[in-house]
Short mmCIF file of C-alpha atoms in Angstrom, two decimals:
data_model
loop_
_atom_site.label_atom_id
_atom_site.label_comp_id
_atom_site.label_asym_id
_atom_site.label_seq_id
_atom_site.Cartn_x
_atom_site.Cartn_y
_atom_site.Cartn_z
CA UNK B 1 38.96 -184.43 123.79
CA UNK B 2 36.58 -183.00 121.19
CA UNK B 3 33.60 -184.51 123.03
CA UNK B 4 34.75 -183.01 126.33
CA UNK B 5 35.15 -179.57 124.75
CA UNK B 6 31.71 -179.79 123.16
CA UNK B 7 30.18 -180.76 126.50
CA UNK B 8 31.93 -177.83 128.14
CA UNK B 9 30.51 -175.42 125.57
CA UNK B 10 26.93 -176.71 125.45
CA UNK B 11 26.46 -178.45 128.80
CA UNK B 12 24.75 -175.39 130.23
CA UNK B 13 21.62 -176.49 128.36
CA UNK B 14 21.09 -179.09 131.07
CA UNK B 15 20.13 -176.13 133.26
CA UNK B 16 17.05 -175.70 131.08
CA UNK B 17 15.90 -179.30 131.59
CA UNK B 18 12.93 -179.78 133.94
CA UNK B 19 13.50 -181.22 137.41
CA UNK B 20 10.29 -182.66 138.85
CA UNK B 21 11.89 -184.60 141.71
CA UNK B 22 11.25 -183.28 145.22
CA UNK B 23 14.14 -184.37 147.42
CA UNK B 24 15.38 -184.29 150.98
CA UNK B 25 18.91 -185.18 152.14
CA UNK B 26 20.09 -184.71 155.73
CA UNK B 27 23.76 -184.62 154.75
CA UNK B 28 25.40 -183.91 151.42
CA UNK B 29 28.94 -185.02 150.53
CA UNK B 30 31.24 -182.07 151.29
CA UNK B 31 34.68 -181.44 149.83
CA UNK B 32 36.73 -178.88 151.71
CA UNK B 33 35.66 -177.23 154.95
CA UNK B 34 32.45 -175.28 155.49
CA UNK B 35 33.04 -172.57 158.14
CA UNK B 36 31.63 -173.56 161.53
CA UNK B 37 30.15 -170.07 161.97
CA UNK B 38 27.93 -170.51 158.89
CA UNK B 39 24.54 -171.37 160.39
CA UNK B 40 21.23 -170.98 158.60
CA UNK B 41 20.02 -171.78 155.10
CA UNK B 42 20.46 -170.61 151.54
CA UNK B 43 17.00 -170.88 149.97
CA UNK B 44 16.65 -170.31 146.24
CA UNK B 45 13.65 -170.32 143.94
CA UNK B 46 14.01 -171.98 140.56
CA UNK B 47 11.81 -172.20 137.44
CA UNK B 48 12.21 -175.96 137.62
CA UNK B 49 9.28 -177.26 135.57
CA UNK B 50 9.70 -176.08 131.99
CA UNK B 51 7.50 -178.67 130.24
CA UNK B 52 3.77 -178.94 130.98
CA UNK B 53 1.33 -181.31 129.28
CA UNK B 54 3.73 -181.97 126.42
CA UNK B 55 4.22 -178.26 125.88
CA UNK B 56 7.40 -176.30 126.51
CA UNK B 57 6.95 -172.94 128.26
CA UNK B 58 7.86 -170.18 125.84
CA UNK B 59 10.29 -168.31 128.07
CA UNK B 60 12.71 -169.02 130.92
CA UNK B 61 10.75 -166.60 133.11
CA UNK B 62 7.67 -168.86 132.91
CA UNK B 63 9.00 -172.10 134.44
CA UNK B 64 7.05 -173.38 137.47
CA UNK B 65 8.64 -172.43 140.79
CA UNK B 66 10.53 -174.87 143.01
CA UNK B 67 12.31 -174.02 146.27
CA UNK B 68 15.82 -175.39 146.89
CA UNK B 69 17.20 -175.22 150.43
CA UNK B 70 20.82 -175.77 151.50
CA UNK B 71 20.99 -175.85 155.30
CA UNK B 72 24.21 -175.23 157.26
CA UNK B 73 25.09 -176.42 160.78
CA UNK B 74 28.35 -177.61 162.37
CA UNK B 75 30.17 -177.63 159.05
CA UNK B 76 27.59 -179.96 157.47
CA UNK B 77 25.20 -179.23 154.61
CA UNK B 78 21.64 -180.56 154.15
CA UNK B 79 19.41 -180.22 151.12
CA UNK B 80 15.72 -180.14 150.31
CA UNK B 81 13.59 -179.21 147.30
CA UNK B 82 9.86 -178.70 146.96
CA UNK B 83 7.50 -177.13 144.44
CA UNK B 84 5.53 -174.06 145.48
CA UNK B 85 1.90 -175.14 145.32
CA UNK B 86 0.54 -172.09 143.55
CA UNK B 87 -2.60 -172.15 141.46
CA UNK B 88 -0.35 -172.12 138.41
CA UNK B 89 1.43 -175.26 139.67
CA UNK B 90 -1.85 -177.01 140.46
CA UNK B 91 -2.86 -176.49 136.83
CA UNK B 92 0.53 -177.71 135.63
CA UNK B 93 0.12 -180.95 137.60
CA UNK B 94 -3.02 -181.54 135.56
CA UNK B 95 -1.13 -180.83 132.34
CA UNK B 96 -2.44 -177.31 131.74
CA UNK B 97 -1.00 -173.80 131.64
CA UNK B 98 -4.11 -172.03 132.90
CA UNK B 99 -2.66 -168.63 133.72
CA UNK B 100 -0.93 -166.11 131.49
CA UNK B 101 2.77 -165.82 132.23
CA UNK B 102 5.55 -163.45 131.29
CA UNK B 103 5.79 -164.64 127.68
CA UNK B 104 3.69 -167.82 127.58
CA UNK B 105 0.11 -167.50 126.39
CA UNK B 106 -2.47 -169.83 127.98
CA UNK B 107 -4.56 -169.47 124.79
CA UNK B 108 -7.66 -168.01 126.39
CA UNK B 109 -10.59 -166.46 124.57
CA UNK B 110 -10.52 -162.69 124.04
CA UNK B 111 -13.07 -162.21 126.83
CA UNK B 112 -11.07 -164.26 129.30
CA UNK B 113 -7.86 -162.52 128.29
CA UNK B 114 -9.32 -159.06 128.92
CA UNK B 115 -10.76 -160.24 132.21
CA UNK B 116 -7.39 -161.66 133.22
CA UNK B 117 -5.20 -158.70 132.27
CA UNK B 118 -7.30 -156.28 134.29
CA UNK B 119 -7.44 -158.48 137.35
CA UNK B 120 -4.47 -158.67 139.74
CA UNK B 121 -3.90 -162.42 139.33
CA UNK B 122 -2.46 -162.99 135.89
CA UNK B 123 -0.26 -165.66 137.41
CA UNK B 124 0.75 -166.56 140.93
CA UNK B 125 3.86 -168.54 139.89
CA UNK B 126 6.47 -166.96 142.24
CA UNK B 127 9.66 -168.06 140.50
CA UNK B 128 11.82 -164.92 140.73
CA UNK B 129 12.87 -164.06 144.28
CA UNK B 130 12.35 -164.59 148.02
CA UNK B 131 12.10 -162.24 150.99
CA UNK B 132 11.56 -162.27 154.72
CA UNK B 133 9.02 -159.91 156.29
CA UNK B 134 9.26 -160.21 160.05
CA UNK B 135 8.62 -163.91 160.67
CA UNK B 136 7.04 -164.53 157.27
CA UNK B 137 8.90 -165.89 154.24
CA UNK B 138 7.53 -165.11 150.80
CA UNK B 139 8.22 -166.09 147.20
CA UNK B 140 7.55 -163.49 144.53
CA UNK B 141 7.14 -162.85 140.84
CA UNK B 142 6.12 -159.71 138.95
CA UNK B 143 2.44 -159.99 139.69
CA UNK B 144 1.35 -158.83 143.16
CA UNK B 145 0.45 -162.25 144.53
CA UNK B 146 3.33 -163.35 146.78
CA UNK B 147 3.15 -166.85 148.27
CA UNK B 148 4.16 -167.57 151.86
CA UNK B 149 6.18 -170.68 152.68
CA UNK B 150 7.83 -172.39 155.63
CA UNK B 151 11.57 -171.76 155.42
CA UNK B 152 12.40 -175.05 157.18
CA UNK B 153 10.05 -177.54 155.50
CA UNK B 154 9.47 -175.51 152.28
CA UNK B 155 5.74 -176.18 152.66
CA UNK B 156 3.48 -173.72 150.85
CA UNK B 157 1.35 -171.77 153.33
CA UNK B 158 -0.82 -169.76 150.93
CA UNK B 159 -1.06 -166.34 149.35
CA UNK B 160 -0.20 -163.23 151.31
CA UNK B 161 -3.48 -161.45 151.97
CA UNK B 162 -3.50 -157.66 152.21
CA UNK B 163 -5.90 -155.70 154.41
CA UNK B 164 -5.80 -152.58 152.21
CA UNK B 165 -7.53 -151.73 148.94
CA UNK B 166 -4.44 -150.92 146.87
CA UNK B 167 -5.11 -152.19 143.35
CA UNK B 168 -2.19 -153.37 141.26
CA UNK B 169 -1.36 -155.40 138.18
CA UNK B 170 2.43 -155.65 138.16
CA UNK B 171 5.17 -155.21 140.73
CA UNK B 172 8.80 -156.14 141.25
CA UNK B 173 10.27 -159.21 142.91
CA UNK B 174 13.09 -157.01 144.25
CA UNK B 175 11.70 -155.18 147.28
CA UNK B 176 13.94 -153.19 149.59
CA UNK B 177 14.09 -153.22 153.38
CA UNK B 178 13.58 -150.03 155.36
CA UNK B 179 15.74 -150.61 158.45
CA UNK B 180 14.29 -147.75 160.46
CA UNK B 181 10.66 -148.84 160.09
CA UNK B 182 11.32 -152.59 159.65
CA UNK B 183 9.29 -152.41 156.49
CA UNK B 184 9.34 -154.02 153.06
CA UNK B 185 9.36 -151.32 150.38
CA UNK B 186 8.20 -151.96 146.82
CA UNK B 187 6.35 -150.44 143.90
CA UNK B 188 3.29 -151.52 141.92
CA UNK B 189 1.78 -150.34 138.66
CA UNK B 190 -1.96 -150.14 138.14
CA UNK B 191 -3.18 -150.27 134.53
CA UNK B 192 -6.14 -148.11 133.53
CA UNK B 193 -7.03 -145.25 131.21
CA UNK B 194 -4.83 -143.22 133.53
CA UNK B 195 -2.33 -145.69 134.93
CA UNK B 196 -0.17 -145.02 137.97
CA UNK B 197 2.93 -146.10 139.83
CA UNK B 198 2.56 -146.54 143.58
CA UNK B 199 5.47 -146.85 146.02
CA UNK B 200 4.52 -148.44 149.32
CA UNK B 201 5.80 -149.89 152.58
CA UNK B 202 4.55 -153.09 154.23
CA UNK B 203 5.31 -153.34 157.99
CA UNK B 204 6.91 -156.56 159.20
CA UNK B 205 3.94 -157.47 161.38
CA UNK B 206 1.16 -155.93 159.32
CA UNK B 207 -1.10 -156.59 156.36
CA UNK B 208 -1.87 -153.02 155.24
CA UNK B 209 0.45 -151.34 152.75
CA UNK B 210 1.41 -147.74 153.53
CA UNK B 211 1.35 -145.61 150.39
CA UNK B 212 4.55 -143.58 150.14
CA UNK B 213 4.06 -141.95 146.75
CA UNK B 214 1.84 -142.06 143.66
CA UNK B 215 2.62 -140.98 140.14
CA UNK B 216 0.25 -141.02 137.14
CA UNK B 217 1.68 -142.44 133.92
CA UNK B 218 0.12 -142.78 130.47
CA UNK B 219 2.19 -145.72 129.26
CA UNK B 220 3.97 -147.59 132.07
CA UNK B 221 7.53 -148.80 131.63
CA UNK B 222 8.68 -152.34 132.36
CA UNK B 223 10.76 -152.18 135.54
CA UNK B 224 12.15 -155.35 137.08
CA UNK B 225 13.71 -153.56 140.06
CA UNK B 226 14.15 -150.08 141.51
CA UNK B 227 16.62 -148.12 143.60
CA UNK B 228 16.65 -146.92 147.19
CA UNK B 229 19.16 -144.54 148.76
CA UNK B 230 19.18 -143.09 152.25
CA UNK B 231 16.71 -140.34 151.34
CA UNK B 232 15.19 -141.36 148.02
CA UNK B 233 13.30 -144.04 146.10
CA UNK B 234 14.18 -144.20 142.42
CA UNK B 235 12.08 -145.62 139.59
CA UNK B 236 14.14 -146.00 136.42
CA UNK B 237 11.73 -145.79 133.50
CA UNK B 238 13.38 -147.50 130.54
CA UNK B 239 11.97 -146.89 127.03
CA UNK B 240 10.22 -150.28 127.08
CA UNK B 241 6.60 -149.22 127.48
CA UNK B 242 3.07 -150.53 127.14
CA UNK B 243 -0.29 -149.08 126.18
CA UNK B 244 -2.55 -150.66 128.83
CA UNK B 245 -5.69 -150.62 126.68
CA UNK B 246 -3.94 -152.31 123.78
CA UNK B 247 -2.55 -154.85 126.24
CA UNK B 248 -6.06 -156.03 127.06
CA UNK B 249 -7.06 -156.74 123.46
CA UNK B 250 -3.83 -157.66 121.70
CA UNK B 251 -3.99 -161.41 122.16
CA UNK B 252 -0.26 -161.45 122.91
CA UNK B 253 1.53 -162.71 126.04
CA UNK B 254 2.27 -160.02 128.63
CA UNK B 255 5.80 -158.87 127.73
CA UNK B 256 5.14 -158.91 123.98
CA UNK B 257 2.82 -155.94 124.41
CA UNK B 258 5.74 -153.75 125.46
CA UNK B 259 7.49 -151.74 122.74
CA UNK B 260 11.15 -150.69 122.74
CA UNK B 261 11.52 -147.02 121.84
CA UNK B 262 15.23 -146.62 121.39
CA UNK B 263 15.08 -142.92 120.54
CA UNK B 264 13.50 -142.10 123.93
CA UNK B 265 15.46 -141.43 127.14
CA UNK B 266 15.57 -143.27 130.43
CA UNK B 267 13.80 -141.23 133.09
CA UNK B 268 14.94 -141.51 136.70
CA UNK B 269 11.88 -140.62 138.79
CA UNK B 270 13.15 -139.64 142.24
CA UNK B 271 10.88 -139.52 145.30
CA UNK B 272 11.63 -138.47 148.86
CA UNK B 273 11.32 -141.46 151.19
CA UNK B 274 10.18 -139.36 154.15
CA UNK B 275 7.42 -137.36 152.44
CA UNK B 276 6.70 -139.08 149.13
CA UNK B 277 7.33 -135.79 147.31
CA UNK B 278 8.47 -136.14 143.71
CA UNK B 279 11.98 -134.68 143.84
CA UNK B 280 12.38 -134.62 140.08
CA UNK B 281 12.67 -136.37 136.72
CA UNK B 282 16.22 -136.81 135.44
CA UNK B 283 16.85 -137.99 131.89
CA UNK B 284 19.72 -139.83 130.25
CA UNK B 285 20.30 -141.78 127.02
CA UNK B 286 18.18 -144.90 126.63
CA UNK B 287 19.28 -148.27 127.98
CA UNK B 288 17.65 -151.30 129.60
CA UNK B 289 18.24 -152.92 132.97
CA UNK B 290 16.97 -155.79 135.08
CA UNK B 291 18.99 -155.29 138.26
CA UNK B 292 20.09 -152.35 140.39
CA UNK B 293 23.22 -152.90 142.47
CA UNK B 294 23.07 -150.04 144.99
CA UNK B 295 22.16 -146.36 145.38
CA UNK B 296 23.47 -143.71 147.74
CA UNK B 297 23.87 -139.96 148.12
CA UNK B 298 27.14 -138.09 147.89
CA UNK B 299 26.91 -134.38 148.55
CA UNK B 300 24.20 -133.02 146.28
CA UNK B 301 24.41 -136.03 143.99
CA UNK B 302 22.51 -139.30 143.79
CA UNK B 303 24.63 -142.29 142.74
CA UNK B 304 22.96 -145.27 141.02
CA UNK B 305 24.88 -148.45 140.18
CA UNK B 306 23.19 -151.00 137.90
CA UNK B 307 23.71 -153.63 135.20
CA UNK B 308 22.92 -151.91 131.89
CA UNK B 309 22.07 -153.35 128.48
CA UNK B 310 22.10 -151.27 125.31
CA UNK B 311 18.50 -152.32 124.62
CA UNK B 312 15.89 -154.90 125.65
CA UNK B 313 16.98 -157.73 123.33
CA UNK B 314 18.09 -159.73 126.38
CA UNK B 315 14.40 -160.55 126.91
CA UNK B 316 14.20 -162.03 123.41
CA UNK B 317 17.37 -164.05 123.95
CA UNK B 318 15.73 -165.97 126.82
CA UNK B 319 12.88 -167.48 124.83
CA UNK B 320 13.26 -171.25 124.90
CA UNK B 321 13.37 -174.00 122.32
CA UNK B 322 13.55 -177.69 123.19
CA UNK B 323 17.15 -177.51 124.41
CA UNK B 324 17.53 -174.05 125.89
CA UNK B 325 17.61 -170.34 125.04
CA UNK B 326 17.12 -169.47 121.41
CA UNK B 327 19.42 -166.47 121.47
CA UNK B 328 22.81 -165.42 122.72
CA UNK B 329 23.09 -163.32 125.87
CA UNK B 330 23.92 -159.68 125.06
CA UNK B 331 26.51 -158.04 127.31
CA UNK B 332 25.50 -156.21 130.49
CA UNK B 333 27.77 -153.43 131.71
CA UNK B 334 28.25 -152.53 135.36
CA UNK B 335 27.53 -148.82 135.08
CA UNK B 336 27.34 -145.89 137.48
CA UNK B 337 24.87 -143.04 136.92
CA UNK B 338 25.45 -139.87 138.92
CA UNK B 339 22.50 -137.48 139.17
CA UNK B 340 22.94 -133.80 140.03
CA UNK B 341 19.76 -133.35 142.06
CA UNK B 342 19.78 -129.56 141.79
CA UNK B 343 21.16 -128.98 138.31
CA UNK B 344 19.48 -131.99 136.68
CA UNK B 345 22.49 -133.31 134.79
CA UNK B 346 23.10 -137.08 134.60
CA UNK B 347 26.48 -138.58 133.77
CA UNK B 348 27.49 -142.22 133.44
CA UNK B 349 30.66 -144.31 133.61
CA UNK B 350 31.53 -148.02 133.48
CA UNK B 351 32.79 -149.50 136.74
CA UNK B 352 34.30 -152.74 135.42
CA UNK B 353 35.04 -154.68 132.25
CA UNK B 354 33.10 -157.71 131.08
CA UNK B 355 29.45 -158.71 131.09
CA UNK B 356 28.13 -158.77 134.66
CA UNK B 357 24.69 -159.66 136.03
CA UNK B 358 22.76 -160.93 139.09
CA UNK B 359 24.50 -158.48 141.48
CA UNK B 360 24.73 -158.89 145.25
CA UNK B 361 26.32 -156.78 147.98
CA UNK B 362 26.49 -156.88 151.78
CA UNK B 363 22.90 -155.61 151.73
CA UNK B 364 22.38 -155.35 155.47
CA UNK B 365 25.30 -152.99 156.01
CA UNK B 366 25.96 -151.36 152.63
CA UNK B 367 22.62 -150.87 150.84
CA UNK B 368 21.78 -147.13 150.56
CA UNK B 369 25.41 -146.36 151.52
CA UNK B 370 28.70 -145.92 149.73
CA UNK B 371 30.38 -149.31 149.36
CA UNK B 372 33.40 -151.12 147.97
CA UNK B 373 32.46 -154.65 146.87
CA UNK B 374 29.83 -156.26 144.70
CA UNK B 375 29.50 -159.85 143.47
CA UNK B 376 28.18 -160.94 140.08
CA UNK B 377 27.79 -163.73 137.58
CA UNK B 378 29.86 -163.25 134.46
CA UNK B 379 29.06 -164.45 130.94
CA UNK B 380 31.40 -166.11 128.51
CA UNK B 381 30.89 -167.01 124.89
CA UNK B 382 27.67 -168.94 125.40
CA UNK B 383 26.28 -168.62 128.92
CA UNK B 384 27.05 -167.61 132.51
CA UNK B 385 30.31 -169.40 133.31
CA UNK B 386 32.02 -167.50 136.14
CA UNK B 387 31.59 -165.59 139.37
CA UNK B 388 33.12 -162.13 139.67
CA UNK B 389 33.97 -159.90 142.61
CA UNK B 390 34.40 -156.22 141.75
CA UNK B 391 35.96 -153.45 143.80
CA UNK B 392 33.71 -150.63 142.57
CA UNK B 393 36.06 -147.98 143.97
CA UNK B 394 39.19 -149.19 142.19
CA UNK B 395 37.77 -151.31 139.37
CA UNK B 396 39.82 -154.40 140.24
CA UNK B 397 38.18 -157.81 139.99
CA UNK B 398 38.59 -161.41 141.07
CA UNK B 399 37.06 -164.43 139.32
CA UNK B 400 36.10 -168.03 140.02
CA UNK B 401 35.49 -170.40 137.13
CA UNK B 402 35.86 -174.08 136.33
CA UNK B 403 35.59 -175.92 133.04
CA UNK B 404 32.09 -177.23 132.37
CA UNK B 405 30.59 -175.38 135.36
CA UNK B 406 27.83 -172.76 135.25
CA UNK B 407 27.26 -170.82 138.47
CA UNK B 408 24.16 -169.01 139.65
CA UNK B 409 23.72 -165.79 141.59
CA UNK B 410 26.45 -165.22 144.22
CA UNK B 411 24.94 -164.64 147.67
CA UNK B 412 27.17 -162.89 150.22
CA UNK B 413 26.91 -163.98 153.88
CA UNK B 414 28.76 -161.85 156.43
CA UNK B 415 30.91 -163.52 159.09
CA UNK B 416 29.56 -162.52 162.53
CA UNK B 417 31.65 -160.13 164.57
CA UNK B 418 33.71 -158.83 161.65
CA UNK B 419 34.06 -155.29 160.33
CA UNK B 420 35.68 -155.73 156.91
CA UNK B 421 33.10 -155.33 154.12
CA UNK B 422 34.19 -158.56 152.41
CA UNK B 423 34.63 -160.70 155.54
CA UNK B 424 32.40 -163.71 154.96
CA UNK B 425 31.53 -166.20 152.26
CA UNK B 426 29.88 -166.17 148.86
CA UNK B 427 27.44 -168.99 148.10
CA UNK B 428 26.42 -170.08 144.61
CA UNK B 429 24.54 -173.06 143.17
CA UNK B 430 26.65 -174.36 140.28
CA UNK B 431 25.63 -176.74 137.49
CA UNK B 432 28.43 -179.21 136.69
CA UNK B 433 27.79 -180.37 133.13
CA UNK B 434 30.48 -183.03 133.43
CA UNK B 435 28.71 -184.94 136.21
CA UNK B 436 25.15 -183.91 135.29
CA UNK B 437 24.62 -182.63 138.84
CA UNK B 438 24.70 -179.35 140.71
CA UNK B 439 26.74 -178.42 143.73
CA UNK B 440 26.73 -175.68 146.35
CA UNK B 441 29.93 -173.66 146.10
CA UNK B 442 31.40 -171.83 149.09
CA UNK B 443 33.96 -169.11 148.33
CA UNK B 444 35.91 -167.01 150.79
CA UNK B 445 34.54 -163.54 150.01
CA UNK B 446 37.85 -161.85 150.73
CA UNK B 447 40.23 -163.96 148.64
CA UNK B 448 37.45 -165.23 146.32
CA UNK B 449 38.96 -168.70 146.49
CA UNK B 450 36.99 -171.91 146.93
CA UNK B 451 36.90 -173.32 150.45
CA UNK B 452 34.17 -175.98 150.09
CA UNK B 453 31.52 -177.53 147.89
CA UNK B 454 28.55 -179.79 148.65
CA UNK B 455 27.21 -182.07 145.92
CA UNK B 456 23.45 -182.09 145.34
CA UNK B 457 21.74 -185.41 144.46
CA UNK B 458 20.63 -184.20 141.01
CA UNK B 459 20.84 -181.26 138.61
CA UNK B 460 19.09 -178.08 139.70
CA UNK B 461 17.71 -176.01 136.80
CA UNK B 462 19.02 -172.49 136.49
CA UNK B 463 17.25 -170.00 138.73
CA UNK B 464 17.29 -166.30 139.37
CA UNK B 465 17.53 -165.36 143.02
CA UNK B 466 17.66 -166.61 146.59
CA UNK B 467 18.30 -165.44 150.14
CA UNK B 468 20.30 -166.60 153.13
CA UNK B 469 18.00 -166.94 156.13
CA UNK B 470 19.34 -167.26 159.67
#
């Protein structure tokens, strides 16, 4: 019994063990019943290679990217996995970390480091998120070098080439979709003596980015995501900032050049989507955030829902030793910020209890609009150990958990022809520490009860994000 309990408490560390096996299975064993209407594929990107040339990457965010695909047809589930053949991965195959990562230093000379920081290709390891732009599928990280792949075979097709001259050093792997223009919307930061943020749109069938707005900034903030409402784009500048000139000469990995300034406020920079005009700067007490949940307007107010940390120590907690994270996850609060666009006041309130992260909603129908339901991972004593559905209007919640199991991001898939906001399924890749394998979990989004699971042939390291592609 003691051994079982210990495995349950520490088995999540298997999720930080490299997986270098590329696999294909036409049919996985399925328990339960996968809905017949579920047709398409859940594709996730995972930092699967965490050891290179006898050296452990320093941080979870620096693992080499692998695609994992769960295909659905006629109630059956297939599986495939394949590394993204980036330049970073090509170096890793030869036992070298040649490119600077988020927190892993490739140990270059000062000259090479300066040259690298002020070029747009610090690393092309796209291990954070995926997106579809028209008929193109891309994998992304926080440097502006997305990699295109084939969503069926998972074959790497090459870097996305832009036809414009927009210079950038960092970006987000959480773009938004402009329904009206069929456009990917994102932001980039350019480092210089006078740095700037640039918000842009990339048309589905184009290669030139349309600049929506520019904003000069002396010391850019680290922003993993941003908000979009019906009328506005919102950059949330947390007090985690960098001096770009010091960044070039410090000799430190990228994120270690950023400094937490806890006595400074968060600044919500709000821009009009239609004109690019800066609507205003709205300040509130300092906090840190990786992920926005949703944003919408209500009368003369702008509502922003996000997962808030008291400070940026969550980044430190995800440095790795030989068995897993060195630190303990700090709590993240589902929090609503309401901005009075005319008066300038900002107020905040918690929307649910517990530590919640990796949020998903019915993006296609509810993003930029008022909504009821959001889906999250929830953390226990040691690591993420549950999935949580929250009614953001009423604060009620439902949970799924199982002893020894550690789920990943919950992806909502709407059932065709339905109107209810939570009519559909929630998909999550779960590590089962008891069997040493992962499985694909299918929950009914309404009841939040399990209806099926499909067992993968091996363990899948913990990842960040994925998308359901039809």
